[in-house]
Short mmCIF file of C-alpha atoms in Angstrom, two decimals:
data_model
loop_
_atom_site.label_atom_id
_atom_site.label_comp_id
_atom_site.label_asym_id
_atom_site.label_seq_id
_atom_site.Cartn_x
_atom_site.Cartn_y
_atom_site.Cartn_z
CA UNK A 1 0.00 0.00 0.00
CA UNK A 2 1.81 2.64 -1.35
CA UNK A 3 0.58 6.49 -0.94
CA UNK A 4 1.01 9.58 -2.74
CA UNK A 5 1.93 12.52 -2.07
CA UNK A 6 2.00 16.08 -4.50
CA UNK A 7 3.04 19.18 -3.66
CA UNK A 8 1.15 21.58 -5.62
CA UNK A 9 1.59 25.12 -7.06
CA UNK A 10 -1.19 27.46 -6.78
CA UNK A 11 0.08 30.24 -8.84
CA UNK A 12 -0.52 33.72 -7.87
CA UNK A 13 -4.19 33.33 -6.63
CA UNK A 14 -6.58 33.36 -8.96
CA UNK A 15 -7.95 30.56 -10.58
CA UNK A 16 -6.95 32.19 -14.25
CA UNK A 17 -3.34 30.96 -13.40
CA UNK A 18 -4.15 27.64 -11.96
CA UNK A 19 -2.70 24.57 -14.52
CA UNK A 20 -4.55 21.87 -15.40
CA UNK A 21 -2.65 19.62 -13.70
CA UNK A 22 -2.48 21.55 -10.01
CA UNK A 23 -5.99 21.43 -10.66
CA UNK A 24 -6.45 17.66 -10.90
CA UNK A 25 -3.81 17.22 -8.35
CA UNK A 26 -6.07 19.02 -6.02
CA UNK A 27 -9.56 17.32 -6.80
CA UNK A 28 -8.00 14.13 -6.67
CA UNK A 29 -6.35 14.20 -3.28
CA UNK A 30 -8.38 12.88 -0.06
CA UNK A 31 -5.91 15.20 2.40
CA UNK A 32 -5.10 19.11 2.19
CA UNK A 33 -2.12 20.34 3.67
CA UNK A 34 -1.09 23.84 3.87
CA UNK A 35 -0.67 27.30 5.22
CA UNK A 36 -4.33 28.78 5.85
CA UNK A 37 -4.68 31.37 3.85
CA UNK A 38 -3.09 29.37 0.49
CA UNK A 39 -5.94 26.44 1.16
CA UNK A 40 -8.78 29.25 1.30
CA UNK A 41 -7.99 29.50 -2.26
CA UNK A 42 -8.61 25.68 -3.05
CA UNK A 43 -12.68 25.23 -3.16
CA UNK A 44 -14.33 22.94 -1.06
CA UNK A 45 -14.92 18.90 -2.01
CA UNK A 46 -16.57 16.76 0.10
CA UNK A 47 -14.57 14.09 1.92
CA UNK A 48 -11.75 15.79 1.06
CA UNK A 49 -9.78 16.98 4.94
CA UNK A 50 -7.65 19.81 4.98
CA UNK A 51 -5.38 20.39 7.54
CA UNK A 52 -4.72 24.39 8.12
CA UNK A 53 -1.15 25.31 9.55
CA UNK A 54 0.86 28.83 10.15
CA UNK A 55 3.52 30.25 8.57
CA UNK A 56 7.22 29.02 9.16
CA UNK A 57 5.69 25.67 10.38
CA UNK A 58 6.71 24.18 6.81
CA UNK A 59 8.72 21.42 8.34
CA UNK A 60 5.86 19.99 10.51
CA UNK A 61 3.66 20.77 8.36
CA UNK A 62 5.35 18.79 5.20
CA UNK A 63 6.46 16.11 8.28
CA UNK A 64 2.64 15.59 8.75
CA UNK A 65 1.74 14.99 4.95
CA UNK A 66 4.27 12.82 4.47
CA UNK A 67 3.41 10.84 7.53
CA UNK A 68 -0.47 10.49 6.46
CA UNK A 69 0.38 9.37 2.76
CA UNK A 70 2.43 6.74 4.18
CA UNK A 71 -0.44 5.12 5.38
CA UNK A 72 -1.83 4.83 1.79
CA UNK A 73 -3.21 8.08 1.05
CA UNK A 74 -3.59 10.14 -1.84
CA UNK A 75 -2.37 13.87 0.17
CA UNK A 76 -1.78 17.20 -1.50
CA UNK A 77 0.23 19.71 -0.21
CA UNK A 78 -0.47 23.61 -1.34
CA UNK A 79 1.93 26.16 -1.76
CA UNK A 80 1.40 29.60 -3.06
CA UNK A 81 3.31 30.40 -6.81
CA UNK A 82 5.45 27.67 -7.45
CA UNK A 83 6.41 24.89 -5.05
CA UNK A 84 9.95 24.96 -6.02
CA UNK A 85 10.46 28.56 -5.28
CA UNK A 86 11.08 29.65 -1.55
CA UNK A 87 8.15 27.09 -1.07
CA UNK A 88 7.36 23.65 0.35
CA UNK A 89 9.07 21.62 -2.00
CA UNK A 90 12.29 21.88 -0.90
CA UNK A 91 10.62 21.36 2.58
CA UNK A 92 9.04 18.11 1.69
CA UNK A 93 12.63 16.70 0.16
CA UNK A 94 14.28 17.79 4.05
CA UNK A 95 12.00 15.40 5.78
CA UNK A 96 12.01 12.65 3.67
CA UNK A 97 15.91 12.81 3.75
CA UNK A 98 15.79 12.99 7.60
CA UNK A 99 12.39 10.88 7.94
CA UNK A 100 11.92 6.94 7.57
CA UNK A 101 12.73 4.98 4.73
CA UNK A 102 8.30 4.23 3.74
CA UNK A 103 8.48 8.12 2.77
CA UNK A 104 11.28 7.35 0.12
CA UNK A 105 9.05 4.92 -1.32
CA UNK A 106 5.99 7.41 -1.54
CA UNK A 107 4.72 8.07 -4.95
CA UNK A 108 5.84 11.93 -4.88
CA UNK A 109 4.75 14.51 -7.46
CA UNK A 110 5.86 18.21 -7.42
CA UNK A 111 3.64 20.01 -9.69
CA UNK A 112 5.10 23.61 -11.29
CA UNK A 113 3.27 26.75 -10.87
CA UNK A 114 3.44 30.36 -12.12
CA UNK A 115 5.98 31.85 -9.39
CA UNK A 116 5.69 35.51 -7.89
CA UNK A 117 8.39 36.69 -9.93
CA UNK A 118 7.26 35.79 -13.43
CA UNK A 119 3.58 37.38 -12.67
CA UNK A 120 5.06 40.56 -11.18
CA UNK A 121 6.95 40.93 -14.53
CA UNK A 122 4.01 39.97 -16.62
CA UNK A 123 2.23 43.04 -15.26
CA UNK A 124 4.65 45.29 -16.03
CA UNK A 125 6.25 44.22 -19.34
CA UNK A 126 10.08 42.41 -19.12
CA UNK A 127 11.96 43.57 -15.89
CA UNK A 128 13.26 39.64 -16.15
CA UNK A 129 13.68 39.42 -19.81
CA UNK A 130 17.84 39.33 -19.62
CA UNK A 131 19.83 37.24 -16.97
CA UNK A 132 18.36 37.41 -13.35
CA UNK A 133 18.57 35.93 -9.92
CA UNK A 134 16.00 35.77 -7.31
CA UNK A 135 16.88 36.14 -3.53
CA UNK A 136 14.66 35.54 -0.19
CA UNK A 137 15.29 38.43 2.24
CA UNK A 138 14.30 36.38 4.92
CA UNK A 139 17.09 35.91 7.31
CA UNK A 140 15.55 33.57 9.35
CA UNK A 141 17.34 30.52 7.81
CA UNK A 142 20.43 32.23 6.68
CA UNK A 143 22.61 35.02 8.00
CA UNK A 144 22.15 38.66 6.78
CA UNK A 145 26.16 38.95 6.02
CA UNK A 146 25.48 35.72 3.58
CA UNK A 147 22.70 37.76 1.85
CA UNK A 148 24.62 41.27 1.80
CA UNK A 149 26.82 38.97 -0.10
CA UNK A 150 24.81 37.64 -2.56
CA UNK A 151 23.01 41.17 -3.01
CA UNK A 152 26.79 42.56 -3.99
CA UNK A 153 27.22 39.82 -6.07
CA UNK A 154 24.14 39.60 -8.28
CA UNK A 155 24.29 43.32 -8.50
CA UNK A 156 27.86 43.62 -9.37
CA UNK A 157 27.42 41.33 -12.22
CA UNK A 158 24.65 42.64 -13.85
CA UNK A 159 21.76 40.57 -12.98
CA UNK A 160 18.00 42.12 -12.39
CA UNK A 161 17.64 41.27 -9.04
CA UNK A 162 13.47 39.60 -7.25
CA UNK A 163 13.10 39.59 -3.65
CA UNK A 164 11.24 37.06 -2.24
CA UNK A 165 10.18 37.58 1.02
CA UNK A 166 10.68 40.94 1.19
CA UNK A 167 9.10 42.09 4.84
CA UNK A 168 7.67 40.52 7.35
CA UNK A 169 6.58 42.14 10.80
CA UNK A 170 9.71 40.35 12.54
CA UNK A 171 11.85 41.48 9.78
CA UNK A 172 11.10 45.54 9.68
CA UNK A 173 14.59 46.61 8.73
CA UNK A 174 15.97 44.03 5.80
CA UNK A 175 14.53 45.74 2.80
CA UNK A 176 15.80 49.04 3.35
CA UNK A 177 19.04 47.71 4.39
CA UNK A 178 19.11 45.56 0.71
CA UNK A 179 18.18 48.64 -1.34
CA UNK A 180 21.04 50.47 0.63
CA UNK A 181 23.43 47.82 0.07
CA UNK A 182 22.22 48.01 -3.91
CA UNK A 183 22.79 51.59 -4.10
CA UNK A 184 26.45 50.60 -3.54
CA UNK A 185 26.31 48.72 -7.11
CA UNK A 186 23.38 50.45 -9.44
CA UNK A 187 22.12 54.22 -10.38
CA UNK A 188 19.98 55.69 -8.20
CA UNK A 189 17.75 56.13 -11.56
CA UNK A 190 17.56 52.39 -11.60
CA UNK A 191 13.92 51.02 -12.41
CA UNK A 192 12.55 49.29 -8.73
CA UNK A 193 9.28 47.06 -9.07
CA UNK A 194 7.13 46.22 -6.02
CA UNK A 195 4.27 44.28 -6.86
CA UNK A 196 2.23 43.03 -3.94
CA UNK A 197 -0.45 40.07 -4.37
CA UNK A 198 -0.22 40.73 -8.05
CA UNK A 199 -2.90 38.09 -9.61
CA UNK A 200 -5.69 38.76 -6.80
CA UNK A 201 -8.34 41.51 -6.00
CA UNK A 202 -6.22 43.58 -3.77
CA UNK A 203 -3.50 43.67 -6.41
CA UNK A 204 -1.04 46.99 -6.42
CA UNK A 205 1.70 47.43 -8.81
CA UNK A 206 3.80 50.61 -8.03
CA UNK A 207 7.45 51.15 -10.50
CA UNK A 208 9.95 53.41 -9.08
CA UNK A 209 13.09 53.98 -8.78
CA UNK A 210 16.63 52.81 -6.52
CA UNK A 211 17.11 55.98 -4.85
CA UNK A 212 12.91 56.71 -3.95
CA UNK A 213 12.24 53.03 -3.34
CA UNK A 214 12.19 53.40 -0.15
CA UNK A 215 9.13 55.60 0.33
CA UNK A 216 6.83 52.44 -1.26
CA UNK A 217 5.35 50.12 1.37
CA UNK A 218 6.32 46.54 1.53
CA UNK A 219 4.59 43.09 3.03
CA UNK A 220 4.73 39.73 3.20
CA UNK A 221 2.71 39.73 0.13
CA UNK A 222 4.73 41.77 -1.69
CA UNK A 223 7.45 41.04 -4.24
CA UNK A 224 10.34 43.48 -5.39
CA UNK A 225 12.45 43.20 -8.58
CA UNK A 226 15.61 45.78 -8.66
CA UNK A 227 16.43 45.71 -12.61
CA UNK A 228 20.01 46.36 -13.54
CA UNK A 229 21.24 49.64 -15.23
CA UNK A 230 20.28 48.34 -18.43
CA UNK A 231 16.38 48.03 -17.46
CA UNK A 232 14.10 50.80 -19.33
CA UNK A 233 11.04 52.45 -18.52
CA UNK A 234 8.86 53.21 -21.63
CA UNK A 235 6.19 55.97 -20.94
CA UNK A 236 2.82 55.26 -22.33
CA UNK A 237 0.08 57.93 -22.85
CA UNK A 238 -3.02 56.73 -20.63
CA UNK A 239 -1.27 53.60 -20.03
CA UNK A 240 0.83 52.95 -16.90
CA UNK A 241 4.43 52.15 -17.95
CA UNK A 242 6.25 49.38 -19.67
CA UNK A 243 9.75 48.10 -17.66
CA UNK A 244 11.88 45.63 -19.31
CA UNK A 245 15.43 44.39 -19.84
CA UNK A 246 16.55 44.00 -23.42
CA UNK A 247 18.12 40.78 -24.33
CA UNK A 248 21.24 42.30 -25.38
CA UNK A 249 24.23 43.61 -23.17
CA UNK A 250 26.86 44.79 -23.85
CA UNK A 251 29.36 44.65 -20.87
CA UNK A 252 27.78 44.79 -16.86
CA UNK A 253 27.88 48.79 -16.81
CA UNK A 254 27.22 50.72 -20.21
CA UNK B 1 -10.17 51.41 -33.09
CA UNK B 2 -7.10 50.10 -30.58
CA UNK B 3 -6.03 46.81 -31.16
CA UNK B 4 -4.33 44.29 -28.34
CA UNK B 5 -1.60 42.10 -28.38
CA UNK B 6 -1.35 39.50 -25.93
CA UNK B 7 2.10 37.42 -25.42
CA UNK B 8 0.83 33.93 -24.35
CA UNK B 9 3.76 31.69 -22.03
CA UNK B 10 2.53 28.64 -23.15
CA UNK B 11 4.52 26.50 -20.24
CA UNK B 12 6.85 23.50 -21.10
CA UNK B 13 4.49 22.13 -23.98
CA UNK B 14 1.87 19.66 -22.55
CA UNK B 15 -1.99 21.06 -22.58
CA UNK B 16 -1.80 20.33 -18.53
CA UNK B 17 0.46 23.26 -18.03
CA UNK B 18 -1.41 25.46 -19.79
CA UNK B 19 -3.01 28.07 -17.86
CA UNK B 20 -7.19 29.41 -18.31
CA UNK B 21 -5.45 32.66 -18.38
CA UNK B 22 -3.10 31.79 -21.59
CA UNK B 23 -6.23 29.11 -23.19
CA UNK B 24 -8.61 32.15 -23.13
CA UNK B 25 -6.18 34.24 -25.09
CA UNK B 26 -5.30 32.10 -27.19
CA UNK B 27 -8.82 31.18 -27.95
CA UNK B 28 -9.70 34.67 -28.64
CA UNK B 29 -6.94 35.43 -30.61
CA UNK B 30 -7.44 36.83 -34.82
CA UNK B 31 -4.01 36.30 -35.37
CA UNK B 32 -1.34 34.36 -33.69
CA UNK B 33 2.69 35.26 -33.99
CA UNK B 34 5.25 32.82 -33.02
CA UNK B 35 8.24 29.99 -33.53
CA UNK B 36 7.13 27.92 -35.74
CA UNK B 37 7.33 24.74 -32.98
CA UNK B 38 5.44 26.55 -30.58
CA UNK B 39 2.81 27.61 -32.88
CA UNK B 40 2.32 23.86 -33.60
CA UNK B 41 1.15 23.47 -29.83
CA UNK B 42 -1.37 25.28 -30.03
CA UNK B 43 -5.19 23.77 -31.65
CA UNK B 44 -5.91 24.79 -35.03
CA UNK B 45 -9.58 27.52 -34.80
CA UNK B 46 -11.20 28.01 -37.68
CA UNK B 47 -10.72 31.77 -39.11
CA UNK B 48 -7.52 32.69 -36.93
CA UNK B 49 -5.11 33.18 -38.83
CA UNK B 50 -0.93 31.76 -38.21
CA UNK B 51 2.19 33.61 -38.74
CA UNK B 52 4.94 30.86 -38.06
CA UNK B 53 8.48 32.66 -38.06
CA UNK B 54 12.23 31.16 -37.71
CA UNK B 55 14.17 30.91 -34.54
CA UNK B 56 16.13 34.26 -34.40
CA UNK B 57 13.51 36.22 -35.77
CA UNK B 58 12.30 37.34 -32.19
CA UNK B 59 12.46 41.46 -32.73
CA UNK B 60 10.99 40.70 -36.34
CA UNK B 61 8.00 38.88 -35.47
CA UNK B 62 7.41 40.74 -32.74
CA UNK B 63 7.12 44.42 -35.05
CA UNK B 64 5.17 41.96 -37.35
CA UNK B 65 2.61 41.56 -34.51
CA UNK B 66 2.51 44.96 -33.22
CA UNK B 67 1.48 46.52 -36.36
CA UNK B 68 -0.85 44.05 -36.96
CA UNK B 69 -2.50 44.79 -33.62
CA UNK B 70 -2.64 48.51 -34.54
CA UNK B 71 -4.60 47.90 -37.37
CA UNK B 72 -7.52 46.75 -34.17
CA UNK B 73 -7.11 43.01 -34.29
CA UNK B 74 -6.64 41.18 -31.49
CA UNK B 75 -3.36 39.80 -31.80
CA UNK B 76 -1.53 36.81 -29.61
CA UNK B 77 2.32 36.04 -29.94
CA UNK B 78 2.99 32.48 -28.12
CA UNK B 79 6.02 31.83 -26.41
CA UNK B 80 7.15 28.49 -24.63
CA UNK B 81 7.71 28.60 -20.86
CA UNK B 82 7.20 31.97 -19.52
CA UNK B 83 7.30 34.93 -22.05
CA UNK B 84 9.21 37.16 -19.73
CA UNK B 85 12.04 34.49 -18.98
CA UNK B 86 14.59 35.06 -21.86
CA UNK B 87 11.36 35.10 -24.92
CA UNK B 88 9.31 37.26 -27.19
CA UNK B 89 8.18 39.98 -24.03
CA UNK B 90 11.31 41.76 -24.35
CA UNK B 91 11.63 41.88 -28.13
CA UNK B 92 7.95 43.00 -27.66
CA UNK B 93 9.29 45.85 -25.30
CA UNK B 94 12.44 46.43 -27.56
CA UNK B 95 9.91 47.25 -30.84
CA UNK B 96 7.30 49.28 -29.07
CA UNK B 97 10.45 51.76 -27.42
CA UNK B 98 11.33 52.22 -30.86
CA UNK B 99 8.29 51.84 -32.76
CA UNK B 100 5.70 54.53 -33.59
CA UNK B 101 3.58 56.08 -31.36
CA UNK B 102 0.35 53.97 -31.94
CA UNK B 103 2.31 50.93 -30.39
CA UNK B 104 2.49 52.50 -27.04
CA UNK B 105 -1.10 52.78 -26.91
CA UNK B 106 -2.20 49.47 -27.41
CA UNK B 107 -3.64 46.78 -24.83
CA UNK B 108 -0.85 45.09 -24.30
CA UNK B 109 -1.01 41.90 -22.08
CA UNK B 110 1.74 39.78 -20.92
CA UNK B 111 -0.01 36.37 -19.78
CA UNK B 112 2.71 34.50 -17.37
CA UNK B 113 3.35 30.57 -18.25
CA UNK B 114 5.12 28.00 -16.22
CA UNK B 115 8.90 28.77 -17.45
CA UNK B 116 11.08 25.81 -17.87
CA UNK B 117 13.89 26.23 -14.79
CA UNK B 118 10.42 25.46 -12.73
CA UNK B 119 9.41 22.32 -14.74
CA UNK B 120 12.92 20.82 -14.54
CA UNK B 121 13.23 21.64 -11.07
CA UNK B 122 9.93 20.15 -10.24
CA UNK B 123 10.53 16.87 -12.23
CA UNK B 124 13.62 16.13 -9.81
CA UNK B 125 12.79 17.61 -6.82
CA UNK B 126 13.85 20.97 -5.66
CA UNK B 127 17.13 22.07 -6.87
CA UNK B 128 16.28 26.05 -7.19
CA UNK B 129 14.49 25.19 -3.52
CA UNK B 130 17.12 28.49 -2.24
CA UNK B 131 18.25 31.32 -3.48
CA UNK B 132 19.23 31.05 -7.24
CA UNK B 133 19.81 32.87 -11.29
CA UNK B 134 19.03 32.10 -14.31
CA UNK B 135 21.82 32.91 -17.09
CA UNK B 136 21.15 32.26 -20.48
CA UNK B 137 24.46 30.44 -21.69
CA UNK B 138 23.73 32.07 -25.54
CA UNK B 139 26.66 34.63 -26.73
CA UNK B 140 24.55 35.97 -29.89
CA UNK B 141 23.20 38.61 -27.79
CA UNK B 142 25.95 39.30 -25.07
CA UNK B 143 29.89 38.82 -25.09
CA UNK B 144 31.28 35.46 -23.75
CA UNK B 145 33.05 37.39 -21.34
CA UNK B 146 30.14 38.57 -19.55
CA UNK B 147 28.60 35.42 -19.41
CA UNK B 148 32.11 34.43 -17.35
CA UNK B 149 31.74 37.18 -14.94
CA UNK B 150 28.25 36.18 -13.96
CA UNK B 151 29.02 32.62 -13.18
CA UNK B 152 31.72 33.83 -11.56
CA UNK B 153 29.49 35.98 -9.34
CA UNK B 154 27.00 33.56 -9.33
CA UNK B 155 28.51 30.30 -8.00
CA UNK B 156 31.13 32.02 -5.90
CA UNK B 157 28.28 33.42 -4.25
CA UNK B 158 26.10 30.12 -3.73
CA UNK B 159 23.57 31.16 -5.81
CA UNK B 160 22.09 27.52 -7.69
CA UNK B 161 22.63 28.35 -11.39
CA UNK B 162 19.78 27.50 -14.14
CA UNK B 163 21.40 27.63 -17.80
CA UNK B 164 19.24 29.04 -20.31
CA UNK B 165 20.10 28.00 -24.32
CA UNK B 166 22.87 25.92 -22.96
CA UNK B 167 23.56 24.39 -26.49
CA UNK B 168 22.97 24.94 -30.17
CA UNK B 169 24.12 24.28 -33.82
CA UNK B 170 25.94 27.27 -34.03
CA UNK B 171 27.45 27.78 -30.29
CA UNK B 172 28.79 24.34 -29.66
CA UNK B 173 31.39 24.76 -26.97
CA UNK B 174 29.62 27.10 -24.74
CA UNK B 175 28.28 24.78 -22.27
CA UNK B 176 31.75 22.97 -21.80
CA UNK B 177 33.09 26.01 -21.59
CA UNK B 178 30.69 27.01 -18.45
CA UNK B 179 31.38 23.71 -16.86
CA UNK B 180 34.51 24.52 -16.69
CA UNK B 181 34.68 28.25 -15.18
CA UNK B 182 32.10 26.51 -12.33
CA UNK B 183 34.60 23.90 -12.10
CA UNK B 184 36.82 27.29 -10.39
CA UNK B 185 34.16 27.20 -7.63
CA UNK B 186 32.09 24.19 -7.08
CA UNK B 187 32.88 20.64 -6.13
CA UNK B 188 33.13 18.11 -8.80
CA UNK B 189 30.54 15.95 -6.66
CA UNK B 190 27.78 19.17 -7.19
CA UNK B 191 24.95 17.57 -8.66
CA UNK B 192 23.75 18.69 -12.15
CA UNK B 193 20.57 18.23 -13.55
CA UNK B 194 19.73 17.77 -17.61
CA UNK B 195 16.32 18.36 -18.32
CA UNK B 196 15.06 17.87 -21.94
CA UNK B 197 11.43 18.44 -23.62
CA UNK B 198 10.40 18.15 -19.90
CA UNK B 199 6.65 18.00 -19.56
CA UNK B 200 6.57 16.68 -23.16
CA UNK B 201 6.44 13.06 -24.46
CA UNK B 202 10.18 12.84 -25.69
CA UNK B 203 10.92 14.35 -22.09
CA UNK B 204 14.43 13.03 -20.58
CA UNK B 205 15.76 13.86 -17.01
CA UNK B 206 19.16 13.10 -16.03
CA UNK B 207 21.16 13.65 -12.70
CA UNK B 208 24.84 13.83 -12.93
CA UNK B 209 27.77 15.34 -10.82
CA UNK B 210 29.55 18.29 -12.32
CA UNK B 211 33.23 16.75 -12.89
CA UNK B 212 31.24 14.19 -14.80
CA UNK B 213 28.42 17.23 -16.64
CA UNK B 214 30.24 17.43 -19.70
CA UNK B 215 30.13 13.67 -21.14
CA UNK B 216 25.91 13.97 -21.11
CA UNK B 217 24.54 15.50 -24.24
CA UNK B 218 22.39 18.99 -24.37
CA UNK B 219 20.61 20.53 -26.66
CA UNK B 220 18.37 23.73 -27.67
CA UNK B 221 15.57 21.92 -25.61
CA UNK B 222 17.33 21.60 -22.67
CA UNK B 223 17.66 23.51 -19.26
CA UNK B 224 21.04 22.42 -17.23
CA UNK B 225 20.50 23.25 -13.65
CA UNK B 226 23.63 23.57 -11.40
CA UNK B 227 23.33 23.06 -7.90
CA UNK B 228 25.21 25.50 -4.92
CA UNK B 229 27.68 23.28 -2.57
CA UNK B 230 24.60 22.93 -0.15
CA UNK B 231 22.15 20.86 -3.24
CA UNK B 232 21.78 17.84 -1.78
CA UNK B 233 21.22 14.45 -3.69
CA UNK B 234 18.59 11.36 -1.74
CA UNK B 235 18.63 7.71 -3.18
CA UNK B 236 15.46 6.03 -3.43
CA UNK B 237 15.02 2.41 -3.83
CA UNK B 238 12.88 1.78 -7.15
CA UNK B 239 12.94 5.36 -7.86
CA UNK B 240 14.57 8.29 -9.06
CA UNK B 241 17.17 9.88 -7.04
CA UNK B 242 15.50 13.63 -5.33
CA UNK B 243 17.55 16.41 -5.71
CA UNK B 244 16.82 19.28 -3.95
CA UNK B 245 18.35 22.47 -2.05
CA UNK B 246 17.73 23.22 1.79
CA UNK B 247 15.92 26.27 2.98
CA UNK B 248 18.40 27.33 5.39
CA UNK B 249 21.94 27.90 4.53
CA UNK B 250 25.11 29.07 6.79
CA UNK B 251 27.54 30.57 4.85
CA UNK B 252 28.46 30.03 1.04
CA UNK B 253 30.90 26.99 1.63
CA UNK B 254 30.32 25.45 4.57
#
């Protein structure tokens, strides 16, 4: 008796960017597992159970699914955007490397999504569209000097820059200490994206730039992408503006 | 009369990773633009009509579209993957910055797809699971030497590195080539994942070790994913190996 266990991309919220195959994933599993507010988003099925847990619980909570599928169930586990990203899959793979041998045997699926960064780009034209990198801000599971690192280094090189994780209200100070530690590398002119819950109701896209970006609110909900100096702003009449990255480069500062 | 242009990420290829979003613009679609291949994905409707282009052609067919939108038709150009991760929204951005003025004022709509890093990294596990970049490994558009300094920057600052365009007809030695600059920084046991066509029926994973990376073959369907020194690699009896990098990190070579 074998179970199974999938760990399932949501996208950025609304249905519109749910795959066919997250969607099948989810009506065909018998368990739910997931932080609260991503399961709100998956509709009700009878004799389906769903299991609610809090943020930065991802180990239990992926512990837990794994656990239940063992005993021959068909599970799901939810994550917001795409598993793979800053998300639960990596979560899931921790436990079963540190969990019993019956959860290596599981039947495991991860199934892709449409991450934060790729729909925070989509609604605002091609800030990714030439070599990036994205980076979690969270220092909860690494230290801040190991991120200040990776900030000079992306930067230095050239690479359009998403932050994942941006704020939380444990972690006031980190983005403002990122975009300081950028200003060391780019412009201040330097095109700054924040789009927060981009894909749902509440959706706010605001473009600015390095050396103002600090003035634009932040949450946990929100995602930032810092484009190099070779990102462009395109004015439109009526229209709010296009940013993008050509595909070309020429060497890392122009 | 203002036309629209839509440019539709059609994900890795299969139907299931298409999402309602991208269906519902293709479906309304007059005209669809694209790569000949990726046109081919898409269901033949009657009275919509198909302009198949050549690889290369990107900032062609995408000036092609535009003006065809401006003359009020609603217009779709179809990428794979994602259309913001290195596709057709940027040569879209490039044409309308320098196109006439009517191209600024039309309803443009970037519709987000499931790019491939995510497929490949879901099909194994979670290998991009922390932070990472994605470099596209093509010199047609960028000097060689660039490309260097950004997997220099890249790996010697643990990023995990997805390779874009890793191999083609005309740039043969590039990926060898990359192998060996990450050679400077990583472990030979680092794990390395090929994916090919994945989420299509000719679809071919393999997990290698980068001292070994170069004696697997790539091509232009291909996404190499290189892992950080943390990527971890779990056996599983009867199955697939998992590869996948932890949340938490301490310092770039621990």
């Amino acid at each position: 008796m074998t179970g199974k266990l999938a760990v399932v991309g949501l996208g950025p919220g609304d249905a519109r960017y749910l795959t066919p195959e997250a969607a099948a994933a989810l009506a065909s599993a018998e368990a739910l597992y997931g932080y609260a507010p991503y399961l709100q988003r998956v509709p009700v099925r009878q004799n389906q159970i769903r299991h609610a847990s809090d943020n930065r619980e991802e180990g239990q909570r992926a512990g837990a699914a794994l656990a239940h599928a063992a005993t021959g169930v068909n599970v799901a586990v939810v994550s917001g955007g795409d598993p793979g990203v800053f998300a639960m899959a990596a979560a899931v793979c921790e436990q079963i490397e540190s969990g019993p041998d019956a959860w290596r045997a599981l039947d495991l699926a991860i199934v892709p999504g449409v991450t934060a960064v790729l729909a925070v780009a989509a609604s605002v034209g091609a800030p990714v569209g030439h070599d990036f990198c994205a980076l979690s801000l969270s220092d909860n599971l690494k230290p801040w000097e190991l991120v200040e690192r990776r900030l000079d280094a992306a930067a230095g090189a050239g690479f359009v820059i998403a932050l994942y994780n941006p704020v939380s209200r444990a972690r006031p100070w980190q983005l403002g200490a990122a975009f300081a530690r950028l200003r060391r590398h780019l412009p201040g002119p330097t095109p700054v994206v924040f789009g927060r819950a981009v894909g749902r109701p509440d959706e706010r896209v605001t473009v600015t730039i390095l050396e103002a970006a600090d003035t634009i609110a932040a949450d946990m909900a929100t995602l930032v992408i810092v484009g190099s100096c070779a990102t462009r702003v395109i004015a439109r009449p009526g229209r709010p503006p296009l940013v993008y990255t050509p595909r070309s480069a020429q060497s890392v500062h122009p």
